[in-house]
Tab-separated table of C-alpha atoms in Angstrom:
chain	number	residue	atom	x	y	z
A	21	MET	CA	0.000	0.000	0.000
A	22	HIS	CA	1.406	3.384	-1.009
A	23	VAL	CA	1.431	6.117	1.601
A	24	LYS	CA	1.496	9.729	0.442
A	25	LEU	CA	4.489	11.654	1.765
A	26	SER	CA	4.646	15.431	2.237
A	27	VAL	CA	8.228	16.747	2.036
A	28	ILE	CA	8.464	20.140	3.772
A	29	ILE	CA	11.441	22.341	2.829
A	30	PRO	CA	11.916	25.702	4.592
A	31	VAL	CA	13.749	28.053	2.233
A	32	TYR	CA	15.792	31.040	3.394
A	33	ARG	CA	19.002	32.375	1.829
A	34	THR	CA	19.774	29.034	0.154
A	35	GLU	CA	19.793	29.954	-3.532
A	36	ARG	CA	23.139	28.191	-4.060
A	37	THR	CA	21.963	24.840	-2.685
A	38	LEU	CA	18.216	24.809	-3.378
A	39	GLU	CA	18.505	23.121	-6.774
A	40	ARG	CA	20.590	20.260	-5.409
A	41	CYS	CA	18.105	19.748	-2.578
A	42	VAL	CA	14.963	19.799	-4.713
A	43	LYS	CA	16.472	17.595	-7.431
A	44	SER	CA	17.432	14.961	-4.856
A	45	ILE	CA	13.771	14.740	-3.834
A	46	LEU	CA	12.132	14.894	-7.259
A	47	GLN	CA	14.469	12.172	-8.496
A	48	GLN	CA	13.442	9.795	-5.727
A	49	SER	CA	11.970	6.529	-7.006
A	50	TYR	CA	9.120	6.952	-4.521
A	51	HIS	CA	6.658	9.057	-6.499
A	52	ASP	CA	3.624	9.373	-4.208
A	53	LEU	CA	4.778	12.601	-2.648
A	54	GLU	CA	4.219	16.328	-2.567
A	55	VAL	CA	6.982	18.853	-2.054
A	56	ILE	CA	6.112	21.997	-0.084
A	57	LEU	CA	8.634	24.791	-0.526
A	58	VAL	CA	8.144	27.348	2.242
A	59	ASP	CA	9.753	30.633	1.244
A	60	ASP	CA	10.335	32.191	4.654
A	61	GLY	CA	10.625	35.753	3.355
A	62	SER	CA	14.008	35.032	1.781
A	63	PRO	CA	15.654	38.268	0.546
A	64	ASP	CA	17.640	36.608	-2.267
A	65	ASN	CA	16.444	34.859	-5.438
A	66	CYS	CA	14.887	31.938	-3.541
A	67	PRO	CA	11.256	33.125	-3.948
A	68	GLN	CA	11.632	33.208	-7.736
A	69	LEU	CA	13.474	29.886	-7.778
A	70	CYS	CA	10.679	28.268	-5.776
A	71	ASP	CA	8.058	29.502	-8.236
A	72	GLU	CA	10.135	28.240	-11.160
A	73	TRP	CA	10.349	24.803	-9.605
A	74	ALA	CA	6.570	24.732	-9.103
A	75	LEU	CA	6.112	25.382	-12.828
A	76	LYS	CA	8.403	22.469	-13.681
A	77	ASP	CA	6.752	19.808	-11.504
A	78	SER	CA	3.117	19.561	-10.429
A	79	ARG	CA	4.101	17.829	-7.183
A	80	ILE	CA	5.620	21.074	-5.903
A	81	ARG	CA	3.630	23.669	-3.976
A	82	VAL	CA	5.037	26.993	-2.816
A	83	ILE	CA	4.172	29.027	0.253
A	84	HIS	CA	5.441	32.609	0.432
A	85	LYS	CA	5.372	34.073	3.936
A	86	PRO	CA	7.073	36.784	6.012
A	87	ASN	CA	10.243	35.694	7.740
A	88	GLY	CA	9.474	33.862	10.963
A	89	GLY	CA	12.363	31.435	11.394
A	90	LEU	CA	12.802	27.713	10.845
A	91	SER	CA	10.085	26.557	13.246
A	92	ASP	CA	7.520	28.944	11.803
A	93	ALA	CA	8.325	27.830	8.258
A	94	ARG	CA	8.025	24.165	9.191
A	95	ASN	CA	4.710	24.853	10.909
A	96	ALA	CA	3.380	26.546	7.775
A	97	GLY	CA	4.312	23.433	5.829
A	98	ILE	CA	2.600	21.181	8.355
A	99	ASP	CA	-0.596	23.213	8.099
A	100	ALA	CA	-0.569	22.916	4.301
A	101	ALA	CA	0.434	19.255	4.042
A	102	THR	CA	-2.015	16.688	2.660
A	103	GLY	CA	0.156	13.568	2.922
A	104	ASP	CA	-0.355	10.639	5.251
A	105	CYS	CA	3.205	11.202	6.452
A	106	LEU	CA	5.527	14.203	6.802
A	107	THR	CA	9.256	14.640	6.531
A	108	PHE	CA	11.459	17.723	6.748
A	109	VAL	CA	14.442	18.611	4.585
A	110	ASP	CA	16.672	21.653	5.036
A	111	ALA	CA	17.312	23.465	1.761
A	112	ASP	CA	21.096	23.130	2.021
A	113	ASP	CA	20.879	19.352	2.524
A	114	TYR	CA	19.911	16.513	0.197
A	115	LEU	CA	18.804	12.874	0.021
A	116	ALA	CA	20.547	9.815	-1.374
A	117	PRO	CA	18.754	8.155	-4.325
A	118	ASP	CA	16.000	5.666	-3.426
A	119	THR	CA	15.890	6.785	0.208
A	120	TYR	CA	12.118	7.147	0.473
A	121	VAL	CA	11.313	3.950	-1.409
A	122	GLN	CA	13.396	2.102	1.180
A	123	VAL	CA	11.945	3.926	4.194
A	124	MET	CA	8.257	4.283	3.360
A	125	PRO	CA	7.268	0.576	3.585
A	126	THR	CA	8.180	0.739	7.273
A	127	ALA	CA	6.283	4.020	7.655
A	128	ALA	CA	3.070	2.206	6.722
A	129	GLY	CA	3.173	0.415	10.089
A	130	SER	CA	4.956	2.917	12.337
A	131	ASP	CA	4.290	6.412	13.600
A	132	ILE	CA	7.926	7.520	13.251
A	133	VAL	CA	10.679	5.995	11.120
A	134	GLU	CA	14.291	7.057	11.606
A	135	PHE	CA	16.929	6.419	8.960
A	136	PRO	CA	20.700	7.030	8.637
A	137	ILE	CA	22.184	10.521	8.471
A	138	TYR	CA	25.567	11.585	7.133
A	139	TRP	CA	27.274	14.828	8.193
A	140	HIS	CA	29.517	16.851	5.912
A	141	TYR	CA	31.762	19.047	8.030
A	142	THR	CA	33.879	21.850	6.635
A	143	GLY	CA	37.442	21.219	7.768
A	144	LYS	CA	36.385	18.358	10.040
A	145	ASP	CA	35.913	14.621	9.791
A	146	GLU	CA	32.713	13.442	8.205
A	147	ARG	CA	30.396	11.327	10.306
A	148	LEU	CA	27.794	8.683	9.566
A	149	MET	CA	25.085	7.672	12.026
A	150	ARG	CA	23.483	4.335	11.256
A	151	PHE	CA	20.765	2.445	13.116
A	152	GLN	CA	20.098	-1.195	13.752
A	153	PRO	CA	16.654	-2.195	12.447
A	154	ALA	CA	14.398	-2.088	15.500
A	155	ASP	CA	10.820	-1.408	16.575
A	156	TYR	CA	10.016	0.441	19.789
A	157	ASP	CA	6.527	0.181	21.243
A	158	ASP	CA	7.724	1.762	24.504
A	159	MET	CA	8.618	5.401	23.874
A	160	GLY	CA	10.668	5.598	27.064
A	161	ARG	CA	12.845	2.732	25.831
A	162	TYR	CA	13.372	4.503	22.504
A	163	TRP	CA	14.326	7.737	24.279
A	164	LEU	CA	16.661	6.083	26.808
A	165	GLU	CA	17.973	2.779	25.461
A	166	GLY	CA	17.800	3.986	21.862
A	167	GLU	CA	19.406	7.247	23.064
A	168	ALA	CA	17.001	9.257	20.916
A	169	TYR	CA	17.955	12.314	22.967
A	170	THR	CA	21.298	12.347	21.100
A	171	HIS	CA	19.623	12.365	17.655
A	172	THR	CA	16.367	14.290	17.975
A	173	TYR	CA	16.771	15.666	14.438
A	174	ALA	CA	13.570	16.073	12.443
A	175	CYS	CA	15.326	15.763	9.083
A	176	ASN	CA	16.158	12.033	9.139
A	177	LYS	CA	12.695	10.895	10.169
A	178	VAL	CA	9.310	10.259	8.579
A	179	PHE	CA	6.342	11.120	10.817
A	180	ARG	CA	2.708	10.120	10.627
A	181	ARG	CA	0.928	13.415	10.029
A	182	THR	CA	-1.685	12.849	12.751
A	183	LEU	CA	1.070	13.108	15.392
A	184	PHE	CA	1.104	16.843	14.733
A	185	GLY	CA	-2.550	17.305	15.678
A	186	ASP	CA	-1.754	19.669	18.553
A	187	VAL	CA	2.033	19.751	18.198
A	188	ARG	CA	4.059	22.405	16.410
A	189	PHE	CA	7.701	23.427	16.451
A	190	PRO	CA	8.323	26.199	19.022
A	191	LYS	CA	8.581	29.536	17.265
A	192	GLY	CA	11.455	31.754	18.327
A	193	ARG	CA	13.369	28.912	19.977
A	194	VAL	CA	16.544	27.136	18.894
A	195	PHE	CA	17.248	23.411	19.209
A	196	GLU	CA	13.578	23.131	18.255
A	197	ASP	CA	13.865	19.425	17.378
A	198	ALA	CA	14.826	18.564	20.970
A	199	ALA	CA	11.653	20.306	22.140
A	200	THR	CA	9.341	18.750	19.563
A	201	LEU	CA	10.325	15.076	19.368
A	202	PRO	CA	9.296	14.282	22.988
A	203	LEU	CA	5.882	15.871	22.333
A	204	LEU	CA	5.426	13.708	19.245
A	205	LEU	CA	6.461	10.605	21.189
A	206	GLU	CA	3.602	11.260	23.615
A	207	HIS	CA	1.227	10.533	20.709
A	208	ALA	CA	3.223	7.732	19.066
A	209	ARG	CA	2.639	4.031	19.540
A	210	ARG	CA	5.537	2.696	17.493
A	211	VAL	CA	8.908	4.071	16.406
A	212	SER	CA	11.073	2.146	13.967
A	213	THR	CA	14.720	2.592	13.083
A	214	VAL	CA	16.003	1.299	9.753
A	215	ASP	CA	19.438	0.841	8.222
A	216	ALA	CA	18.324	2.024	4.775
A	217	GLY	CA	18.205	5.361	2.995
A	218	LEU	CA	20.492	8.282	3.737
A	219	TYR	CA	20.094	11.958	4.592
A	220	TYR	CA	23.068	14.186	3.749
A	221	TYR	CA	23.369	16.965	6.325
A	222	VAL	CA	25.704	19.763	5.257
A	223	ALA	CA	27.038	21.049	8.574
A	224	ASN	CA	27.612	24.751	9.031
A	225	PRO	CA	30.628	25.433	11.291
A	226	ALA	CA	29.143	28.847	12.094
A	227	GLY	CA	25.684	27.460	12.828
A	228	ILE	CA	23.835	27.343	16.133
A	229	THR	CA	24.806	23.761	16.941
A	230	ALA	CA	28.517	24.502	16.581
A	231	GLN	CA	28.527	28.031	18.030
A	232	ALA	CA	25.726	28.011	20.587
A	233	THR	CA	25.658	30.834	23.113
A	234	GLY	CA	24.743	30.496	26.757
A	235	GLN	CA	21.230	31.742	26.026
A	236	GLU	CA	20.774	29.198	23.246
A	237	LEU	CA	22.127	26.344	25.364
A	238	THR	CA	19.725	27.431	28.104
A	239	MET	CA	16.886	26.742	25.659
A	240	LEU	CA	18.325	23.280	24.961
A	241	LEU	CA	18.580	22.634	28.699
A	242	GLU	CA	14.960	23.694	29.194
A	243	HIS	CA	13.823	21.281	26.484
A	244	HIS	CA	15.496	18.409	28.347
A	245	LEU	CA	14.324	19.550	31.787
A	246	ALA	CA	10.768	19.105	30.497
A	247	VAL	CA	11.510	15.456	29.652
A	248	ILE	CA	13.466	14.297	32.715
A	249	PRO	CA	10.418	13.937	35.010
A	250	ARG	CA	8.996	11.432	32.532
A	251	TRP	CA	12.022	9.527	31.241
A	252	CYS	CA	15.396	9.398	32.954
A	253	ASP	CA	18.264	7.000	33.547
A	254	ALA	CA	21.923	7.417	34.448
A	255	ARG	CA	23.210	7.952	30.896
A	256	TYR	CA	20.537	10.502	30.025
A	257	TYR	CA	20.999	12.380	33.279
A	258	LEU	CA	24.740	12.669	32.690
A	259	HIS	CA	24.014	13.865	29.148
A	260	VAL	CA	21.815	16.672	30.487
A	261	LEU	CA	24.366	17.387	33.215
A	262	ASN	CA	26.897	18.183	30.471
A	263	ILE	CA	24.481	20.759	29.040
A	264	GLN	CA	23.863	22.187	32.514
A	265	MET	CA	27.590	22.571	33.126
A	266	ASP	CA	28.014	24.401	29.806
A	267	VAL	CA	25.120	26.723	30.659
A	268	CYS	CA	26.586	27.530	34.071
A	269	GLU	CA	29.982	28.194	32.524
A	270	LEU	CA	28.618	30.566	29.884
A	271	THR	CA	25.930	32.365	31.885
A	272	ASP	CA	26.951	32.177	35.572
A	273	ALA	CA	23.376	31.051	36.264
A	274	GLU	CA	22.561	28.717	39.131
A	275	PRO	CA	22.033	25.066	38.105
A	276	ARG	CA	18.420	24.135	37.375
A	277	LEU	CA	18.924	20.407	36.899
A	278	PRO	CA	17.174	18.540	39.724
A	279	ALA	CA	19.163	16.108	41.847
A	280	TYR	CA	19.169	12.493	40.704
A	281	SER	CA	20.929	9.488	42.179
A	282	VAL	CA	23.437	8.279	39.569
A	283	SER	CA	25.220	5.074	40.477
A	284	PRO	CA	28.737	4.819	39.027
A	285	LEU	CA	27.943	1.130	38.585
A	286	ALA	CA	24.849	1.748	36.418
A	287	ARG	CA	24.824	-0.338	33.267
A	288	ARG	CA	25.993	0.994	29.912
A	289	LEU	CA	28.128	3.756	31.439
A	290	SER	CA	31.533	4.447	29.939
A	291	LEU	CA	34.589	4.798	32.181
A	292	LYS	CA	34.423	8.584	31.771
A	293	GLN	CA	30.742	8.591	32.751
A	294	ARG	CA	31.434	6.443	35.820
A	295	LEU	CA	34.096	8.920	36.897
A	296	LYS	CA	31.722	11.853	36.357
A	297	ALA	CA	28.991	10.080	38.342
A	298	THR	CA	31.440	9.542	41.203
A	299	ILE	CA	32.471	13.215	41.229
A	300	LEU	CA	28.819	14.279	41.046
A	301	ASN	CA	27.953	12.159	44.069
A	302	LEU	CA	30.871	13.621	46.007
A	303	LEU	CA	30.402	17.279	45.086
A	304	GLY	CA	26.769	17.743	44.076
A	305	ILE	CA	25.500	19.662	41.046
A	306	LYS	CA	26.506	23.186	42.120
A	307	ARG	CA	30.093	22.262	42.955
A	308	ILE	CA	30.638	20.135	39.853
A	309	CYS	CA	29.444	23.051	37.735
A	310	LYS	CA	31.859	25.395	39.536
A	311	LEU	CA	34.684	22.868	39.132
A	312	ASN	CA	33.958	22.569	35.414
A	313	LYS	CA	34.115	26.351	34.988
A	314	LEU	CA	37.366	26.571	36.976
A	315	LEU	CA	39.002	23.846	34.901
A	316	HIS	CA	38.055	25.621	31.671
A	317	LEU	CA	39.428	28.917	32.979
A	318	LEU	CA	42.711	27.244	33.897
A	319	LYS	CA	42.856	25.545	30.513
A	320	GLY	CA	42.314	28.885	28.777
A	321	LYS	CA	45.098	30.543	30.809
A	322	LEU	CA	47.509	27.707	29.989
A	323	ARG	CA	46.784	28.121	26.283
A	324	SER	CA	47.434	31.857	26.443
């Protein structure tokens, strides 16, 4: 059974990469799809390019709107989508051939399907994230054992459209995927990971992920603080603790992460994590944050 897929592409200042992105989708061997180009008030030639693409292929629809940011553009695409499933593609990224034809059969029986993603870094090593084929009927197990909190990206997933009934990406916030995926999981009954298809993510060394400020990392921390009361284990807590330490270092704010008993002997912890858990138990959250800041200050002085 074919499932219609809506591919939502926010477009802003991407005139150099838009053609590569759109071509990679139109050339997919999975044809039951619509492509929604959301021109987010782009000041370059993107609005015209979007309209030209719509004239070339009837599967393309264009939305022109005032600039509102990535979340707002995605939300506009969600509101306009008519597919059974949704997926999101950034206009400077692209898909490997035959990706959707490999992923969509699984999407017919799952609410979310996650597939491999490949990072292109400028001046850095490239990185591939693959997944073992698996089905998760327990969303807490997917979040914790599947470590979904380390790959909350919207771009390498296909979502059943009904999950977005009362869920939208948070406008005006960064790390919006980390805020949105847990909300979608509250409505999902099954998540599947597959080792097929490939999303090419073109990493920007000057982007938010690489150059996040204290204020932006505070938003990321807040997204995770909303999840911890529902799903938490030792590995996840230590993951959020790292974010909390970075926030304290950059903002001088008091820690907001609630206390949690982390056993250094908890399963699946690395040696480094066991050491951090031991220090946390000895010092507590406030002191470990202060120690982290002191060590970074000393490291900076040694470099200078």
